[in-house]
């Protein structure tokens, strides 16, 4: 008991300033929620307050552990949702499809869009990196603490993607095996239901009911997003400060230029010319997804919000949304698997004086597309894809250590592009399948997202 009291006393003594600031900011955000300020605006305000608070903590060397704890609690609550949401949404969406042929068509369209957009992202990242030459003038020693990740063999990657113990995979939060297991269950329900619909009726009813319950749980957690965003950004800014960014500012600028170009040209072009909708209206409606992805740096954390946005604001049918969105949170990594590996590859080659030619540039694009499959949608996955690309090009893996200091900064933009890409692909697939309510979209009919409550 004495040790517990001492721990609490020590924590309060070292963190009382950050705790006081957190209480004030949380009070402000709660007040804004009670005043029904738009959810996306509250997230953006939380981002700004977190950045200011974090720089304040870093400048005056205040302990911000308590702020980081708040952020970790929020992330853990969202992680709690991921596995049950993926299972119930994938099974529910597939079981609602009338035939396996229709399912196959949707799956092929979705995965093809993911791969194509990632390839385009890698190409844009490559061109921007060549134009900016971010590695010029940088002579920095590799951090001694850096240890490159082991790259599994191709056969091991395939084995790891397939479920062997679904319960164990769920316990270990292995999303891809759980996703594949859920797809098998959904396909089996479609096949059995086509012959004996009465046999799967109880299971289908349970899945639909469970989906509604999980949606409600997700709403509870999503409402905490502004508070979690403040804590996550505040802890990051307190840890890194501004001085960490200066030597690598060129890499940051090049990355964000490439991400913005991909956002505007690729996504804007797809929305305008393929879906044939107003891109400005689309991005305005998709704003909550973009804001949450940017601030939380996690495709999984953004998944519940993205589902709400796709169905209630973009007017895509729940059947398409609940299939494409969970799959996209794992496979659609335009920022982490496309733009970032390409820029880092050019950067590392320049720093270490390794010449690259046309064949290496093509290899960057192809390997980026392949390695993006199965990258986990949590903060930090881009290093895996980047390691694969560097290895394929024969570049020093130690070069990845040079950009670790800015990974959290660029990861915000990368994740925003990842999540937005999933939103765009959902719209494209739904439009091609006649499951996009264009009239409701054009009339700005939007269902209440139930996110403006405190």
PDB file of C-alpha atoms in Angstrom, residues 15 17 47 85 141 190 213 225 231 244 249 279 287 319 321 377 407 427 440 451:
ATOM      1  CA  UNK A  15       3.225  15.194 -14.123  1.00  0.00           C
ATOM      2  CA  UNK A  17       1.582  20.429 -15.014  1.00  0.00           C
ATOM      3  CA  UNK A  47      -4.887  18.496 -32.922  1.00  0.00           C
ATOM      4  CA  UNK A  85     -15.797  -5.352 -36.047  1.00  0.00           C
ATOM      5  CA  UNK A 141      25.550   8.706 -38.639  1.00  0.00           C
ATOM      6  CA  UNK A 190     -23.976 -17.819 -49.087  1.00  0.00           C
ATOM      7  CA  UNK A 213     -24.437  -3.979 -31.022  1.00  0.00           C
ATOM      8  CA  UNK A 225     -11.657  10.682 -30.477  1.00  0.00           C
ATOM      9  CA  UNK A 231      -3.249  13.242 -26.022  1.00  0.00           C
ATOM     10  CA  UNK A 244      14.293  17.049 -34.387  1.00  0.00           C
ATOM     11  CA  UNK A 249      12.805  19.039 -43.300  1.00  0.00           C
ATOM     12  CA  UNK A 279     -14.704  16.212 -55.853  1.00  0.00           C
ATOM     13  CA  UNK A 287     -13.533  15.175 -43.952  1.00  0.00           C
ATOM     14  CA  UNK A 319     -23.092  -4.061 -48.066  1.00  0.00           C
ATOM     15  CA  UNK A 321     -18.898  -0.391 -47.290  1.00  0.00           C
ATOM     16  CA  UNK A 377      -2.992  -0.467 -40.218  1.00  0.00           C
ATOM     17  CA  UNK A 407       8.358   8.899 -38.949  1.00  0.00           C
ATOM     18  CA  UNK A 427     -17.370   4.897 -53.825  1.00  0.00           C
ATOM     19  CA  UNK A 440     -29.112  11.505 -52.032  1.00  0.00           C
ATOM     20  CA  UNK A 451     -20.669  11.877 -32.951  1.00  0.00           C
TER      21      UNK A 451
END
